[in-house]
XYZ file of C-alpha atoms in Angstrom:
448
model
C -5.169 -15.407 -6.710
C -8.098 -13.824 -4.029
C -7.042 -12.179 -0.978
C -9.597 -14.539 0.860
C -8.617 -18.050 -0.481
C -7.982 -20.058 2.022
C -4.969 -19.931 3.536
C -1.994 -22.793 4.039
C 1.119 -23.108 5.606
C 3.066 -23.957 2.987
C 2.779 -21.185 0.849
C 4.884 -18.750 2.982
C 7.484 -21.255 2.379
C 6.833 -21.677 -1.893
C 6.700 -17.473 -1.460
C 10.084 -17.433 0.276
C 11.946 -19.589 -2.490
C 11.225 -16.163 -4.820
C 13.658 -14.570 -2.605
C 17.247 -15.690 -3.772
C 19.199 -13.290 -1.268
C 16.579 -14.987 1.903
C 15.417 -17.945 0.326
C 17.354 -19.317 4.456
C 13.973 -17.550 5.706
C 11.925 -20.742 5.264
C 14.450 -23.545 5.662
C 15.718 -22.693 9.341
C 14.242 -24.722 12.480
C 11.037 -22.858 13.524
C 12.160 -19.782 16.518
C 9.525 -20.637 18.838
C 8.198 -24.951 18.583
C 4.616 -25.686 19.837
C 2.653 -23.594 17.899
C -1.584 -24.441 17.408
C -2.189 -25.477 14.851
C -3.690 -23.114 11.936
C -6.793 -24.100 11.002
C -8.422 -24.112 7.354
C -10.690 -21.400 7.342
C -12.092 -18.902 5.070
C -11.870 -15.155 4.505
C -16.035 -15.332 4.132
C -16.991 -12.488 1.687
C -13.088 -10.557 2.381
C -14.286 -9.788 5.647
C -10.672 -9.958 7.326
C -9.312 -8.661 4.224
C -12.076 -5.447 3.800
C -10.413 -4.679 7.809
C -7.128 -4.511 7.111
C -7.358 -1.571 4.198
C -9.614 0.377 6.727
C -7.077 -0.559 9.173
C -4.620 1.536 6.824
C -6.657 4.336 5.462
C -6.734 4.946 9.615
C -3.050 4.868 9.503
C -1.484 7.385 7.390
C -4.488 10.274 7.717
C -3.603 12.001 10.217
C -0.438 12.233 8.018
C -1.711 13.242 5.098
C -4.890 15.565 6.915
C -2.282 17.565 7.644
C 0.109 17.135 4.821
C -2.190 18.836 2.929
C -3.681 21.079 4.986
C -0.955 23.620 4.132
C -3.049 26.950 2.761
C -5.321 26.067 6.438
C -1.909 26.037 8.247
C 0.563 28.486 5.248
C -2.094 31.044 4.057
C -4.466 31.571 6.962
C -3.914 30.486 10.553
C 0.707 30.844 10.426
C -0.318 34.158 7.600
C 0.505 36.504 10.506
C 3.362 35.217 10.846
C 4.940 36.473 7.218
C 8.192 35.508 6.097
C 9.348 33.618 9.215
C 11.057 30.142 8.576
C 8.929 28.201 10.282
C 5.506 29.309 8.263
C 7.750 29.449 4.673
C 8.991 25.148 5.905
C 5.958 23.796 7.566
C 5.545 20.928 5.681
C 8.892 19.729 5.913
C 8.789 21.287 9.786
C 5.337 19.159 10.284
C 6.468 16.079 8.381
C 9.210 15.579 10.272
C 7.780 15.980 13.448
C 4.935 12.913 12.811
C 7.731 10.984 10.689
C 9.861 10.875 13.840
C 7.751 10.564 16.612
C 5.939 7.850 14.557
C 9.563 6.241 13.787
C 10.555 6.585 17.676
C 7.195 4.976 18.871
C 7.607 1.935 16.141
C 10.751 1.551 17.450
C 9.878 0.969 21.031
C 7.110 -1.030 20.275
C 9.453 -2.399 18.676
C 12.676 -3.351 20.984
C 10.140 -3.497 24.474
C 8.318 -6.322 23.251
C 5.444 -4.943 22.494
C 4.256 -7.367 20.336
C 5.469 -10.508 21.991
C 3.176 -8.842 24.938
C -1.165 -8.200 23.480
C -0.674 -6.017 20.537
C -4.230 -5.513 19.970
C -5.343 -3.275 23.443
C -2.762 -0.876 22.223
C -3.935 -0.756 18.614
C -7.053 0.373 20.359
C -5.698 2.933 22.830
C -3.766 4.219 20.430
C -7.341 4.746 18.713
C -8.818 6.034 21.029
C -6.029 8.647 22.231
C -6.105 10.061 18.073
C -9.596 10.163 18.521
C -9.233 12.641 21.216
C -6.412 14.467 19.980
C -8.176 15.741 16.591
C -10.852 16.724 18.811
C -8.245 18.887 20.825
C -7.384 19.878 16.763
C -10.689 20.862 15.840
C -10.695 23.588 18.997
C -8.108 25.300 17.561
C -9.352 25.265 14.222
C -12.030 27.710 15.893
C -10.018 29.952 18.025
C -9.017 32.581 17.583
C -4.501 32.385 17.147
C -3.608 35.553 15.012
C -2.359 37.890 17.787
C 0.559 34.505 18.865
C 1.297 32.470 15.202
C 4.396 31.070 16.491
C 2.350 29.589 19.731
C -0.168 28.168 17.130
C 2.960 26.395 15.443
C 4.089 24.968 18.402
C 0.749 23.142 19.775
C 0.151 21.604 16.268
C 3.405 20.481 16.231
C 2.777 19.201 20.166
C -0.401 17.387 18.383
C 1.054 16.141 15.425
C 3.879 14.487 17.849
C 1.351 13.494 20.087
C -1.198 12.037 16.783
C 2.063 10.140 15.044
C 2.724 8.295 18.077
C -0.433 6.528 18.265
C 0.502 5.915 14.670
C 3.415 5.095 15.233
C 2.196 2.573 17.742
C -0.814 1.570 15.891
C 0.948 0.320 12.268
C 3.611 -1.422 14.535
C 1.714 -3.745 16.033
C -1.346 -3.965 12.616
C 1.663 -5.004 10.320
C 3.059 -7.499 13.022
C -0.385 -8.686 12.901
C -0.997 -8.983 9.344
C 2.619 -10.889 8.399
C 0.878 -13.439 10.069
C -1.987 -13.543 7.289
C -0.731 -13.876 3.034
C 1.692 -11.106 1.234
C -2.117 -10.035 -0.256
C -2.862 -8.769 3.813
C 0.107 -6.898 3.809
C -0.603 -5.163 0.803
C -4.088 -4.815 1.833
C -2.856 -2.340 4.946
C -0.771 -1.096 2.377
C -3.191 -0.327 -0.431
C -5.481 1.252 2.542
C -2.474 3.748 3.401
C -2.406 4.704 -0.715
C -6.283 5.160 -0.466
C -6.414 7.791 2.173
C -3.295 9.565 0.153
C -7.076 9.559 -2.681
C -9.427 10.086 -0.389
C -7.908 13.322 1.785
C -7.359 15.122 -1.764
C -10.931 14.264 -2.519
C -11.955 15.872 0.687
C -9.921 18.936 0.839
C -10.948 19.443 -2.821
C -14.733 19.049 -2.105
C -14.579 21.236 1.301
C -12.285 23.745 -0.840
C -15.007 23.528 -3.317
C -17.949 23.908 -0.644
C -17.300 27.062 1.374
C -14.338 29.853 0.921
C -13.449 29.588 4.339
C -10.521 27.519 5.892
C -11.872 27.433 9.407
C -14.778 25.690 7.994
C -13.463 23.698 5.288
C -10.205 22.989 8.154
C -13.073 21.931 10.763
C -14.651 19.173 7.930
C -12.123 17.761 7.660
C -11.092 17.265 11.111
C -13.915 16.061 11.509
C -14.174 13.738 9.285
C -11.093 12.218 10.710
C -12.505 11.761 13.801
C -15.490 9.774 12.414
C -12.828 7.434 10.242
C -11.045 6.626 13.622
C -13.630 5.869 15.121
C -14.899 3.063 12.198
C -11.257 1.686 12.307
C -12.034 1.725 15.641
C -15.038 -0.713 15.474
C -14.163 -2.256 12.379
C -10.642 -3.567 14.864
C -12.667 -4.757 17.595
C -15.550 -6.653 14.989
C -12.523 -8.152 13.211
C -10.924 -10.682 16.369
C -14.492 -11.977 16.335
C -13.934 -13.231 12.552
C -12.755 -17.190 12.945
C -11.182 -16.873 9.602
C -8.829 -14.121 12.022
C -8.711 -16.090 14.972
C -7.301 -18.796 13.347
C -4.422 -16.778 12.049
C -3.626 -14.039 15.007
C -4.327 -14.373 18.646
C -1.318 -12.110 21.365
C -1.178 -15.526 22.602
C -0.032 -16.956 19.085
C 3.955 -16.064 19.217
C 4.162 -18.143 22.898
C 2.604 -20.791 24.674
C 0.860 -20.521 27.034
C 3.138 -23.517 28.638
C 6.629 -21.524 28.204
C 8.294 -19.364 31.034
C 8.955 -15.930 31.167
C 12.807 -16.164 30.363
C 11.764 -17.820 27.175
C 9.712 -14.982 26.173
C 12.385 -13.418 23.976
C 11.852 -12.953 20.062
C 14.993 -13.895 17.896
C 15.982 -9.764 17.073
C 18.502 -10.627 15.316
C 18.420 -13.767 14.019
C 14.984 -12.049 11.746
C 16.557 -8.770 11.115
C 19.728 -11.695 9.231
C 16.906 -12.568 7.314
C 15.414 -9.290 6.117
C 18.565 -6.736 5.603
C 18.236 -6.507 2.582
C 13.926 -5.610 2.405
C 14.456 -4.344 5.190
C 17.015 -1.725 2.871
C 14.589 -1.369 -0.329
C 11.507 -0.510 2.193
C 12.869 2.098 3.920
C 14.895 3.520 -0.066
C 11.278 3.379 -1.190
C 10.278 4.948 1.964
C 12.960 7.729 1.761
C 12.294 8.697 -1.819
C 8.832 9.003 -1.517
C 8.942 11.182 1.395
C 12.040 13.575 -0.313
C 9.049 13.973 -3.064
C 5.335 13.815 -1.130
C 4.061 16.449 -1.231
C 6.730 19.359 0.222
C 8.659 19.027 -3.209
C 5.488 18.781 -5.448
C 3.423 21.231 -2.284
C 6.149 24.657 -4.310
C 5.869 23.478 -7.818
C 4.233 26.440 -9.287
C 2.128 26.297 -12.528
C 3.723 28.230 -15.444
C 0.560 28.137 -18.094
C -1.619 30.220 -17.087
C -4.186 28.168 -19.717
C -3.311 25.146 -18.728
C -6.383 23.188 -18.042
C -7.035 22.654 -14.647
C -7.471 26.387 -12.667
C -5.310 27.886 -10.409
C -6.860 27.332 -6.974
C -6.938 23.924 -7.548
C -3.472 23.754 -9.041
C -1.551 21.993 -6.175
C -4.570 19.985 -4.739
C -4.951 18.435 -7.930
C -1.092 17.873 -8.702
C 0.103 17.869 -5.930
C -2.078 15.231 -4.224
C -5.598 14.069 -5.828
C -3.131 13.264 -9.304
C -0.132 11.354 -7.458
C -2.421 9.503 -4.887
C -4.537 7.929 -7.801
C -1.486 6.837 -9.691
C 0.029 5.596 -6.277
C -3.420 3.624 -5.598
C -3.409 2.099 -9.251
C 0.347 0.872 -9.274
C -0.284 -0.362 -5.190
C -2.922 -2.183 -7.094
C -1.414 -3.696 -9.887
C 1.295 -5.387 -7.593
C -1.516 -8.218 -6.937
C -0.685 -9.634 -10.762
C 2.744 -8.489 -11.335
C 4.782 -9.295 -9.017
C 8.123 -8.207 -10.830
C 10.676 -7.183 -10.224
C 12.245 -9.753 -7.812
C 13.261 -8.900 -4.961
C 16.998 -9.187 -5.484
C 16.880 -6.455 -8.511
C 14.289 -4.166 -6.373
C 17.035 -1.859 -5.360
C 18.530 -1.713 -8.980
C 15.075 -0.034 -9.928
C 14.899 2.004 -6.891
C 18.628 4.020 -7.608
C 16.634 4.628 -11.247
C 13.553 6.420 -9.383
C 16.068 8.687 -7.303
C 15.768 10.524 -10.237
C 12.390 12.307 -10.048
C 14.334 14.238 -7.034
C 16.118 16.386 -9.460
C 13.649 16.271 -12.008
C 10.953 17.751 -9.508
C 13.925 20.283 -9.147
C 13.630 21.231 -12.218
C 10.299 22.140 -13.013
C 8.771 25.711 -11.232
C 9.700 24.915 -7.669
C 9.830 27.842 -5.564
C 10.329 30.114 -8.587
C 10.327 33.441 -6.275
C 12.980 31.855 -4.014
C 14.381 29.915 -5.924
C 18.738 30.833 -7.278
C 18.995 32.667 -10.276
C 22.526 30.500 -10.999
C 19.704 27.000 -10.786
C 17.049 28.100 -14.169
C 13.389 26.117 -14.592
C 14.623 23.960 -17.058
C 11.131 22.579 -17.434
C 9.155 25.266 -17.911
C 6.017 22.954 -18.750
C 2.696 22.364 -16.389
C 2.173 18.574 -19.191
C 6.402 17.215 -18.084
C 5.507 18.270 -14.217
C 2.388 15.985 -14.939
C 4.280 12.892 -16.423
C 6.144 13.321 -13.853
C 3.442 13.265 -11.406
C 2.008 9.856 -13.387
C 5.122 8.311 -13.872
C 6.435 9.657 -9.994
C 2.962 7.951 -8.389
C 2.349 4.792 -10.293
C 6.731 2.903 -9.667
C 6.000 4.477 -5.939
C 2.614 2.650 -5.146
C 4.109 0.042 -6.589
C 7.002 -0.576 -5.020
C 5.207 0.535 -1.977
C 3.606 -2.867 -1.770
C 6.072 -4.854 -3.416
C 9.343 -4.500 -0.459
C 6.695 -4.509 2.129
C 5.535 -8.017 0.596
C 9.274 -9.052 0.135
C 9.754 -8.216 3.489
C 7.071 -10.162 4.715
C 7.624 -13.358 2.629
C 12.068 -13.427 4.239
C 10.738 -13.751 7.491
C 9.903 -17.564 7.174
C 6.642 -19.482 7.919
C 7.418 -19.135 12.329
C 5.266 -17.264 14.069
C 7.703 -15.246 15.698
C 10.131 -14.193 12.974
C 6.731 -13.406 10.987
C 5.326 -10.944 14.036
C 9.083 -9.502 14.357
C 9.369 -8.939 10.127
C 6.540 -7.123 10.151
C 7.277 -5.095 12.916
C 10.787 -4.429 11.824
C 8.512 -3.084 8.235
C 6.578 -0.922 9.867
C 9.565 0.252 11.716
C 10.909 1.002 8.877
C 9.269 2.661 6.303
C 8.380 5.282 9.453
C 12.002 5.850 9.331
C 12.849 6.206 5.837
C 10.001 8.786 5.318
C 11.088 10.887 7.965
C 14.983 10.771 6.295
C 12.624 11.828 3.150
C 11.948 14.480 4.635
C 14.362 15.535 5.894
C 16.369 15.428 2.699
C 13.406 18.223 1.628
C 14.746 20.621 3.311
C 17.883 20.268 2.434
C 16.576 20.497 -0.627
C 14.753 23.746 -1.150
C 17.751 25.338 0.883
C 20.507 24.579 -2.389
C 17.387 25.413 -5.572
C 17.273 28.366 -2.855
C 20.806 29.177 -2.129
C 22.973 27.512 -4.827
């Protein structure tokens, strides 16, 4: 099924029937009546679908840039700090700051009726603020901070918090908007998010191969961030002119203009009861991902000096390029393989949690690793095999769980909006817990 097919209101009802433990979502009475009839327009050239992909790229770009800049931060800017804890655990702290602030603003947007107001305006404001924040990050890269690495660390954390607060607001609104389209459009945002990781990995490798100066490398991909977020801004403004987009969504869609202010109450609890199993699936998938990528994988070092990947690019290729390529590969096949069914997703997720001890038993932090926990998988090929399987399954379930959450919300515009915003909030919350788990993993491996 191509993304740009003619939308029919009955499709969501048919999709919802596949979810055995939430089928009632499609049989309930509309939560907000008198919604406007939607036109049978088509997504010409899949332009709306492509725009959602572009938005997804911008949504996770800040996260990917800060997480792949380990060498710039740990190896250069924070190098004067020596073995300070904030330097050694930079990725974990940065990840928690990013996902914590992201989840916070996503929750504020969800529970303060931001989605019942003007999500499009909030999206545009968030994108403009992100462009300014990345410009400030470029200035920090140029400045000499060698005399005060601790101050630089806290300023960087503040920047990460601010940027990801904007991202949380943007993501929450975007998933709420995408939920008014077919499930493929929700997956389009997820595809963009996963493509962002792949693009960032390629960008980092190219910048390292082009110059040995970490400052120039940092400036190159932070400038790229400004360009990409600006592209997201322009594409979103143009998106609102699409007839197909306007036939499915407007800021006034979830509320009839004739309704009074007192009736502007979104059915939070009712929707939550319908989709909580799918929300848990989303949370658990992001929890596993956050515990492994990137902090756990980035600290696994090369074993065999003759392995085909050079030492200089080992982490960039193994931890970022390969894993993100496999995630995109697995995500793409969600369009064709809708398995397992929603009822059985949690069982597969329970099996996938075994990836955490698997990577812990690889050559993870060999210099500070406790002697009581030896490296059992002393083979770079075993690490690569784990990366491929983990990345492919992670991509598949990242799209599948989001699509199931969208389907479980039913066909009512208000329910769709809330289902999308709930999933946007829960996925960030899950990754935040995963990043916290990574600190526990590091502590366990060093002091067990």
